Coordinates of C-alpha atoms and ligand atoms in Angstrom, one line a residue:
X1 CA 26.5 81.0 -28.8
X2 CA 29.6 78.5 -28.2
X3 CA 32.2 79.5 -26.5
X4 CA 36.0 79.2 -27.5
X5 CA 38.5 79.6 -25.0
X6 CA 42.4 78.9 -25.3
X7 CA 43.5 76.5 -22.1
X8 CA 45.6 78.6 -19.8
X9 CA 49.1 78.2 -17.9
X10 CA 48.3 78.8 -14.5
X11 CA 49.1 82.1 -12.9
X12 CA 52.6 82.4 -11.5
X13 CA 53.4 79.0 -13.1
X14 CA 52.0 76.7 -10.5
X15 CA 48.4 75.4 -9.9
X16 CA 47.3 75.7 -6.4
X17 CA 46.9 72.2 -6.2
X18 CA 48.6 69.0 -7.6
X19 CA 45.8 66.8 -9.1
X20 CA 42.9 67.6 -10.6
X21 CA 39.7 68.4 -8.4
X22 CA 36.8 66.8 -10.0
X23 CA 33.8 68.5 -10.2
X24 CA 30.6 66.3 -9.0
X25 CA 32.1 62.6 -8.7
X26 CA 29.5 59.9 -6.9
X27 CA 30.2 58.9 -3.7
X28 CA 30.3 55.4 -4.0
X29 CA 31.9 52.7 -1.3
X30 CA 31.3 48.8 -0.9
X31 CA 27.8 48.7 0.4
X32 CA 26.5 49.7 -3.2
X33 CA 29.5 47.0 -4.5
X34 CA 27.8 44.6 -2.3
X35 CA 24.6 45.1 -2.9
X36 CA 25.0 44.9 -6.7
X37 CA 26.9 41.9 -6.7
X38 CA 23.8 40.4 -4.7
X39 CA 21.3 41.9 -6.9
X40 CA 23.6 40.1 -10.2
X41 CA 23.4 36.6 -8.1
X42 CA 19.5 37.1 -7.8
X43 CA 18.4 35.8 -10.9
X44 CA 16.6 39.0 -11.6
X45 CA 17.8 42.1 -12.4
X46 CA 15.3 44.4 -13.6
X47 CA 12.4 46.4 -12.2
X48 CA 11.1 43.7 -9.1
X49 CA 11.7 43.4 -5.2
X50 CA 14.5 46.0 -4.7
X51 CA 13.1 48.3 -6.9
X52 CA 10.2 48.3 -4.4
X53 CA 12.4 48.5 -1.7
X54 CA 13.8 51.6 -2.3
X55 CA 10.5 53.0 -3.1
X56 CA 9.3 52.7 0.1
X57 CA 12.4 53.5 1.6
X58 CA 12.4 57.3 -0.5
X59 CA 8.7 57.7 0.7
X60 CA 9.4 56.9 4.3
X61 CA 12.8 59.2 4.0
X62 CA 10.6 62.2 2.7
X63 CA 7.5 61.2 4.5
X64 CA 5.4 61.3 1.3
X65 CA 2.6 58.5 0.3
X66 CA 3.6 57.0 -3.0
X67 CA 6.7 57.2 -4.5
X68 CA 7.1 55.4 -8.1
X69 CA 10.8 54.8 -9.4
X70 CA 11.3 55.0 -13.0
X71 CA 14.8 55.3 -15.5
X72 CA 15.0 59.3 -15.2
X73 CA 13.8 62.4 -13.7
X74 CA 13.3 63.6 -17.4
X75 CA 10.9 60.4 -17.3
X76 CA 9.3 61.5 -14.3
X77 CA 8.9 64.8 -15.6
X78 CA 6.9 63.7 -18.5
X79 CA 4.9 61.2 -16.9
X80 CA 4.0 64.0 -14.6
X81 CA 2.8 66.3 -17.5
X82 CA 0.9 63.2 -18.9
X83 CA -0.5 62.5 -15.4
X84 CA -1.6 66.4 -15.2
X85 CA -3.4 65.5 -18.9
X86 CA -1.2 68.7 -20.1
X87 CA -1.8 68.2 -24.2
X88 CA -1.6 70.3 -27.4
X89 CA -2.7 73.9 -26.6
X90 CA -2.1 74.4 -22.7
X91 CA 1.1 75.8 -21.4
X92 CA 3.1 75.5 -18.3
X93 CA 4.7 78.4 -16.5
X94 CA 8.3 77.5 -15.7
X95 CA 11.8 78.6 -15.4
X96 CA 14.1 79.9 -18.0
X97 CA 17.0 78.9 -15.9
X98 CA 17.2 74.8 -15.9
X99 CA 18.0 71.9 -18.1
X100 CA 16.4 70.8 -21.0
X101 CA 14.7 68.2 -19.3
X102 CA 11.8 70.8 -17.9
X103 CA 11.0 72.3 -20.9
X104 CA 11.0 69.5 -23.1
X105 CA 8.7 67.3 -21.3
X106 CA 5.9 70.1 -21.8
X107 CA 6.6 69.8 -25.2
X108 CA 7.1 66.2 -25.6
X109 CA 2.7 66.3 -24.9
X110 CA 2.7 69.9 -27.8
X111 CA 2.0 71.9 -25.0
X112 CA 4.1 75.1 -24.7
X113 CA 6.8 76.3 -21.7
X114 CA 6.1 79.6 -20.8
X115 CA 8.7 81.1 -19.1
X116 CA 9.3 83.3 -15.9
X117 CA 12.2 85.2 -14.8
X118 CA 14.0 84.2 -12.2
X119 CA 14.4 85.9 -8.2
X120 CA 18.7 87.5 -7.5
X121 CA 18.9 85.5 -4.7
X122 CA 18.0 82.0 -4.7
X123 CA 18.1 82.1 -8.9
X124 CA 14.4 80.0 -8.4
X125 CA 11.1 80.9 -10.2
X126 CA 10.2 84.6 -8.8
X127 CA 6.3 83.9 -7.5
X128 CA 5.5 87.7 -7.8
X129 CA 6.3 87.1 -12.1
X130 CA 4.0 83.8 -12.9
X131 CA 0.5 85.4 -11.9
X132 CA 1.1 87.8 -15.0
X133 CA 2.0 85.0 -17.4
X134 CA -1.0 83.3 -16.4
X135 CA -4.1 82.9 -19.3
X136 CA -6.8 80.8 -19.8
X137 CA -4.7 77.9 -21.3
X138 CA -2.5 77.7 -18.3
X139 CA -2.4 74.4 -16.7
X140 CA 0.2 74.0 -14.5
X141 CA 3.5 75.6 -12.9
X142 CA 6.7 73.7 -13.6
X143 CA 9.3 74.7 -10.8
X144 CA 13.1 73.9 -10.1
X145 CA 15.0 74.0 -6.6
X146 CA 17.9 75.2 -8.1
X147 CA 21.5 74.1 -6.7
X148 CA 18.8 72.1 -3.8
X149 CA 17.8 75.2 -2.5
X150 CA 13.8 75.0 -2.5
X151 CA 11.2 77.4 -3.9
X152 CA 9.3 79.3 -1.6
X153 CA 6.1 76.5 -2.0
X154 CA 3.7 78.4 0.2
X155 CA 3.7 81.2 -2.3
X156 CA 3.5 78.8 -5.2
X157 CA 1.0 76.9 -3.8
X158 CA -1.1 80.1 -3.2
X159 CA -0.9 80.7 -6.6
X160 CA -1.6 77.2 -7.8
X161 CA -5.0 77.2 -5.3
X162 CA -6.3 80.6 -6.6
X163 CA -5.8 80.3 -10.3
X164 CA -6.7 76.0 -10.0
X165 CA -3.2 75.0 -11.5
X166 CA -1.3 72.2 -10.8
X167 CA 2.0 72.9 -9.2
X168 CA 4.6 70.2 -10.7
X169 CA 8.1 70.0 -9.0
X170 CA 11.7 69.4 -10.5
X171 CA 13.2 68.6 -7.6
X172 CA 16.2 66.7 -9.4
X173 CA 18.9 68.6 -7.1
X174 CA 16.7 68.6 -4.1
X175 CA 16.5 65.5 -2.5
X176 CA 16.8 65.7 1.4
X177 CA 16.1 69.7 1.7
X178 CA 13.7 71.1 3.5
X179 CA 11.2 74.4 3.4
X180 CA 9.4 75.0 7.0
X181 CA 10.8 72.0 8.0
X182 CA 8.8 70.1 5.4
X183 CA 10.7 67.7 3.4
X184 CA 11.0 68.5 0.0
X185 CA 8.7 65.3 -1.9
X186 CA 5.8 66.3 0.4
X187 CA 4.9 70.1 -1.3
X188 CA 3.0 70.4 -4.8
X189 CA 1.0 68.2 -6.9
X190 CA 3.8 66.0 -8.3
X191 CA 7.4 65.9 -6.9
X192 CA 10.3 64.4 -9.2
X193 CA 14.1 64.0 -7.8
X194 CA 16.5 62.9 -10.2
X195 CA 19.2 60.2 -9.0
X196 CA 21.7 60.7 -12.2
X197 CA 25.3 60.5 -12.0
X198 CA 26.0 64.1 -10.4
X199 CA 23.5 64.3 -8.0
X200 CA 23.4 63.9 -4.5
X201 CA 21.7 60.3 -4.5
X202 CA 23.6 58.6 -7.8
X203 CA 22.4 55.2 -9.7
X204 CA 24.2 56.2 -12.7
X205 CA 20.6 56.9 -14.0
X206 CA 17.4 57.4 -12.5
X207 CA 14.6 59.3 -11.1
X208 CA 11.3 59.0 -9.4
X209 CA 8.3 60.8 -8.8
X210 CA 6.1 61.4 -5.4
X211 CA 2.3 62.0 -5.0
X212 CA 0.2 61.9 -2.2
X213 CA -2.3 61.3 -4.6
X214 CA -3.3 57.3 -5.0
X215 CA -4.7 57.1 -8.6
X216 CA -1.7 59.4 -9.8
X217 CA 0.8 56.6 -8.0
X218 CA -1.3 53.8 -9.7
X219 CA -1.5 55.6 -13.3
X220 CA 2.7 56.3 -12.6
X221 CA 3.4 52.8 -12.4
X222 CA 1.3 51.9 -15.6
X223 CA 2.6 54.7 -17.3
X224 CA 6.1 53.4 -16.8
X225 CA 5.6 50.1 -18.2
X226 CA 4.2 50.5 -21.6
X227 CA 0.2 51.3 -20.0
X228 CA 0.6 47.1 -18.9
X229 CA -2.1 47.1 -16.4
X230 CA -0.7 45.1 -13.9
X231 CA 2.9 46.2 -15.0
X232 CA 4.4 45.5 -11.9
X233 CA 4.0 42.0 -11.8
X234 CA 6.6 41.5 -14.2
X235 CA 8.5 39.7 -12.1
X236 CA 5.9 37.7 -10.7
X237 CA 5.2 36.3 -14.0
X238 CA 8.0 34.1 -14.6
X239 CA 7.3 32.7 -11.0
X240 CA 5.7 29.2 -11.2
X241 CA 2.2 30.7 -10.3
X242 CA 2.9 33.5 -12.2
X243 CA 0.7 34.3 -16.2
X244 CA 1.5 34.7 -19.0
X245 CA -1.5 37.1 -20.2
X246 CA -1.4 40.7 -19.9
X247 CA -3.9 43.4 -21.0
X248 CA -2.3 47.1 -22.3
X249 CA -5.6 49.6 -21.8
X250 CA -3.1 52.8 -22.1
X251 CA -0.2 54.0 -24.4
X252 CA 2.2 54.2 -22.0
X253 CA 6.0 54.5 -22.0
X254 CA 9.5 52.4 -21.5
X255 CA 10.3 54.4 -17.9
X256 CA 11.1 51.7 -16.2
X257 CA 13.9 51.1 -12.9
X258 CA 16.3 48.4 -12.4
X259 CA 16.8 46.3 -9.4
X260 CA 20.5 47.0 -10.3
X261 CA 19.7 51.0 -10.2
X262 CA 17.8 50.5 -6.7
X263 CA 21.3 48.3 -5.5
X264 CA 23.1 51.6 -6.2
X265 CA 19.7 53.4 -4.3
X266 CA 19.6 51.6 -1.3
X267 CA 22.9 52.3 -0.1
X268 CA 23.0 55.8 -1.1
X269 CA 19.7 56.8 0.8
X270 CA 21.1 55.7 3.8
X271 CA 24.2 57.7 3.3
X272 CA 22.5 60.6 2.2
X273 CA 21.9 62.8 5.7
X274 CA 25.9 62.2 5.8
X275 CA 26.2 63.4 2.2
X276 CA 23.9 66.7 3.2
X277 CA 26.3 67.1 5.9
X278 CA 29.7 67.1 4.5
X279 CA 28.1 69.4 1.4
X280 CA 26.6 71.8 4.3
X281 CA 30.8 72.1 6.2
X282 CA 32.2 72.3 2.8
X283 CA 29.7 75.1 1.8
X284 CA 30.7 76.5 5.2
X285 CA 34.5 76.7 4.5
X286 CA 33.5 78.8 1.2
X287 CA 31.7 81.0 3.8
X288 CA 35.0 81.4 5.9
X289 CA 37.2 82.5 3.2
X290 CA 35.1 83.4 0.7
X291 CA 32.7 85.3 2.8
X292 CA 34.9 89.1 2.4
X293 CA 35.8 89.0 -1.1
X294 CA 34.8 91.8 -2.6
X295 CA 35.1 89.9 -6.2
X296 CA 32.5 87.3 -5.3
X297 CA 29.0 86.8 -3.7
X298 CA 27.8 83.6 -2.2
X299 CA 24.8 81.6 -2.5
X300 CA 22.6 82.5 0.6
X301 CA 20.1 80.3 2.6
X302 CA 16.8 81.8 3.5
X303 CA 16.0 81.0 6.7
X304 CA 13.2 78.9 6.4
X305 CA 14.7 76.8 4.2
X306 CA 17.6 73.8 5.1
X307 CA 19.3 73.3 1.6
X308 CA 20.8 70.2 0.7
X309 CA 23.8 72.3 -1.1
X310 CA 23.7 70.0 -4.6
X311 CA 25.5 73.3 -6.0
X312 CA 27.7 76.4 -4.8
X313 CA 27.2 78.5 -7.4
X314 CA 29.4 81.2 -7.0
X315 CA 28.6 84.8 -8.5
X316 CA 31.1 87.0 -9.7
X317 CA 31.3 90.9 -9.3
X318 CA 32.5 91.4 -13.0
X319 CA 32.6 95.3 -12.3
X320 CA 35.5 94.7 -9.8
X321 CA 37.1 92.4 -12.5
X322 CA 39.0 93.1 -15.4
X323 CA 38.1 89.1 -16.9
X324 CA 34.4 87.7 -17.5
X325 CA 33.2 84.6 -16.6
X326 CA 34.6 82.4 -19.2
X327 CA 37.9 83.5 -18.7
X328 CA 37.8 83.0 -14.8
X329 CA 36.5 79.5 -15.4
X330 CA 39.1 78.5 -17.6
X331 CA 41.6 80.1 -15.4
X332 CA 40.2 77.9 -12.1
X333 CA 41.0 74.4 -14.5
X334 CA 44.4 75.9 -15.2
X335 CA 44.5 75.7 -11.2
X336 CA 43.2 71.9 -11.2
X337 CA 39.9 72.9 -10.3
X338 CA 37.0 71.3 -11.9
X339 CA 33.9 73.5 -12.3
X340 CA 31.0 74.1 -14.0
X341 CA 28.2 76.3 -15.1
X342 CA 24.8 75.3 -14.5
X343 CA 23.1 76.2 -16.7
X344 CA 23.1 77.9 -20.5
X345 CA 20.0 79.0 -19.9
X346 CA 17.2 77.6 -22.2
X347 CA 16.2 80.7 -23.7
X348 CA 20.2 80.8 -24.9
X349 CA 19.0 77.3 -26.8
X350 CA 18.1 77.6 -30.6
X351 CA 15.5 75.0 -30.3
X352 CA 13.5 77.4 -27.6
X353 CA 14.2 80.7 -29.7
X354 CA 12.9 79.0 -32.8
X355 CA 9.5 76.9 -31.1
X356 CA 9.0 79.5 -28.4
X357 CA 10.1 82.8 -29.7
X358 CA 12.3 83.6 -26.9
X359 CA 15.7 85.0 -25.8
X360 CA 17.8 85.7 -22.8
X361 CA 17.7 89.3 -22.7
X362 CA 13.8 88.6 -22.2
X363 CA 15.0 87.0 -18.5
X364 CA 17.2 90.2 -17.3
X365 CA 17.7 88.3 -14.0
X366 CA 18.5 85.0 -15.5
X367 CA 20.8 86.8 -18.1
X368 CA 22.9 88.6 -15.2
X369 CA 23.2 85.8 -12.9
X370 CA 24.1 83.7 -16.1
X371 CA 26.8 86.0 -17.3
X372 CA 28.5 86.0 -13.8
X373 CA 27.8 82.7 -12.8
X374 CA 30.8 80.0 -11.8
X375 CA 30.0 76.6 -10.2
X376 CA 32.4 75.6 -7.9
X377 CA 32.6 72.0 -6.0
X378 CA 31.0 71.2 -3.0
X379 CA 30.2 67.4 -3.3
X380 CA 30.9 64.8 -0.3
X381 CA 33.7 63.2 -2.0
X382 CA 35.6 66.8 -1.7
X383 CA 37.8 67.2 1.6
X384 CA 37.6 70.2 3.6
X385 CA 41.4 70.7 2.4
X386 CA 40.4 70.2 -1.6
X387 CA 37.2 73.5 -0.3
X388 CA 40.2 75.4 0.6
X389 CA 42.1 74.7 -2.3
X390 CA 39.4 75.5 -5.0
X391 CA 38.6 78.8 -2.6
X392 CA 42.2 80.0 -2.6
X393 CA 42.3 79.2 -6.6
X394 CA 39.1 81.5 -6.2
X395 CA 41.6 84.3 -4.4
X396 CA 44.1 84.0 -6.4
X397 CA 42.2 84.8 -9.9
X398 CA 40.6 87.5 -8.2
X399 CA 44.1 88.9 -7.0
X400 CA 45.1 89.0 -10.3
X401 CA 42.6 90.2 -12.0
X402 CA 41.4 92.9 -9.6
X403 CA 40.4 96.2 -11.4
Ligands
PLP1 C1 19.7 66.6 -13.9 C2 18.4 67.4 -14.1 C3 17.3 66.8 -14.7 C4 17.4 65.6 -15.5 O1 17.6 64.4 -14.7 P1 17.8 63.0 -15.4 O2 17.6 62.1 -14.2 O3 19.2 63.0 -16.0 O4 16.7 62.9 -16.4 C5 16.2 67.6 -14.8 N1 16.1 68.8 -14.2 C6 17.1 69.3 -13.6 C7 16.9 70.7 -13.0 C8 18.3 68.7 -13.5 O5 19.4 69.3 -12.9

């Protein structure tokens, strides 16, 4: 299913804008410069003291117990299905709509994805579809918190309890929301946030994972680094008291994170709540003159929930439009405006139709919101002026194309 699109000239022969919006840039300044030119001078560079540091700094920040750094969410992901002993045979209920990542960590351990459809308005697992996709070999629920917006995790967790599951969390756009007022990194078995180039807390790469659960913290860290059972003395070891001598009880994996990721970290945490707040005003001026189109409908918040606004995905009314969704993104880049769309959904992937069996029009709610979905920019580095462009870009395609 590729898509081929001619560039367009913008409409009426000028863009909105002058230079080119980009889509999800990192917000990066001179504390992270500072802090990784300190790290360089260190004489150490890899996983060691500031990799703790921001550790403890995440799991004070989310007001979880143990929170393990490694070199990806997709890493955290699949430690998580080791650490749930997920194997060959069981399957996971997830999400059709996601990256790969999710899926392919169930099947990295043979198990199989199973997936769910999705709910219209928040475009996260729909609770009320999982308990009828549950059989004996189910072992655990895999959910996202799509665009940062988080699952409704009383429900899930209900579910979870009553069917003994464990409830696994991709929470790699969620960092910093909340649900109840609970911090996302505090609900479900096993939390992991990804801090990748795009995403709202950026070390180029990264991810970690949060338990409240001791032994899972304690087998995460070994699981990292190789199975090495005292693999976070790495560092220690080339001190003068440090050993040589290391046992490997486990086959673990190379998941480590670098003191020059957690330079990048450290700075960024603290920045974050300032992050969540310019990506809350800049969904806001969407709201204001977005909010009547009759071509478009808007992400909603549910009240319980404080999102931290990672994505504006945008939905278009295609029965009011006389262009799809490929079209109208191609048209907003003719208008300098970088966007996306997150995601093709995985049952769209010939890996999952061939291994799993699947396709999109099995997902009739992921299908539609696919089909109609444009992501627009909403990131910190964004003024409120370069909202206002990307929404008036937004006006203007719909003006034109209005059936
Ligand atoms: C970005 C992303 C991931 C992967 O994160 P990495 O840190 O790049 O491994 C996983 N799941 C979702 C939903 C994502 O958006």
């Amino acid at each position: 299913m590729t898509q081929s699109i001619a560039p367009f000239e913008p409409i009426g022969g000028a863009p909105v804008r002058e230079g080119f919006l980009p889509f999800s840039p990192p917000s990066l300044g001179p504390e992270e410069e500072a802090e990784i030119i300190d790290t360089l001078r260190s004489g150490w560079i890899t996983t060691g003291p500031k990799t703790e540091r921001f550790e403890k700094l995440v799991a004070e920040y989310c007001g979880v117990e143990h929170a393990v750094a490694v070199s990806s969410c997709t890493a955290a992901l699949h430690l998580a299905v080791v650490l749930a002993e997920i194997g060959p045979g069981d399957e996971v209920i997830t999400t059709p709509f996601t990256f790969a990542s999710t899926a392919h960590v169930v099947m990295y351990q043979g198990a199989k994805p199973v997936f769910a459809d999705i709910s219209p308005d928040t475009f996260n697992i729909d609770p009320e579809l999982i308990e009828r996709k549950i059989t004996p070999r189910t072992k655990a629920i895999m959910v996202v918190d799509y665009g940062g917006h988080p699952c409704d995790m009383d429900a899930l967790s209900d579910i979870a309890t009553k069917h003994g599951l464990k409830l696994l969390v991709d929470a790699a756009h969620s960092i910093g929301s909340t649900y109840k007022d609970r911090q996302v990194g505090t609900m479900g078995d096993i939390i992991c946030f990804s801090f990748y180039a795009t995403k709202n807390l950026a070390t180029g790469e990264g991810g970690m994972l949060l338990t409240g659960d001791e032994e899972v913290a304690k087998k995460a860290k070994i699981m990292a680094m190789y199975g090495i059972s005292d693999a976070r003395q790495m560092w220690a070891r080339y001190s003068p008291k440090g050993s040589w001598f290391y046992d490997i009880p486990e086959l673990g994996f190379k998941y480590n994170f670098t003191d020059i990721q957690a330079s990048l970290g450290i700075p960024q945490l603290a920045k974050l709540n300032g992050f969540i707040e310019r990506r809350r005003e800049n969904a806001g001026v969407y709201g204001r003159l977005l909010g009547d189109c009759p071509y478009v409908r808007l992400p909603e918040e549910r009240p319980e929930v404080r999102s931290n606004y990672h994505l504006f995905p945008l939905l278009l009314n295609l029965e009011q439009l006389t262009i799809g969704r490929d079209e109208f993104v191609e048209r907003l880049k003719a208008e300098n405006i970088g966007v996306s769309v997150l995601w093709s959904p995985l049952p769209n992937h010939t890996l999952y139709q061939r291994e799993l069996g699947v396709n999109l029009e099995d997902f009739p709610v992921t299908q539609d919101t696919y089909l109609r979905l444009v992501n627009l920019p909403v990131s910190p580095a964004a003024s409120a002026d370069d909202i206002e462009d990307a929404a008036r870009a937004v006006l203007k395609i719909c003006g034109h194309f209005a059936r």
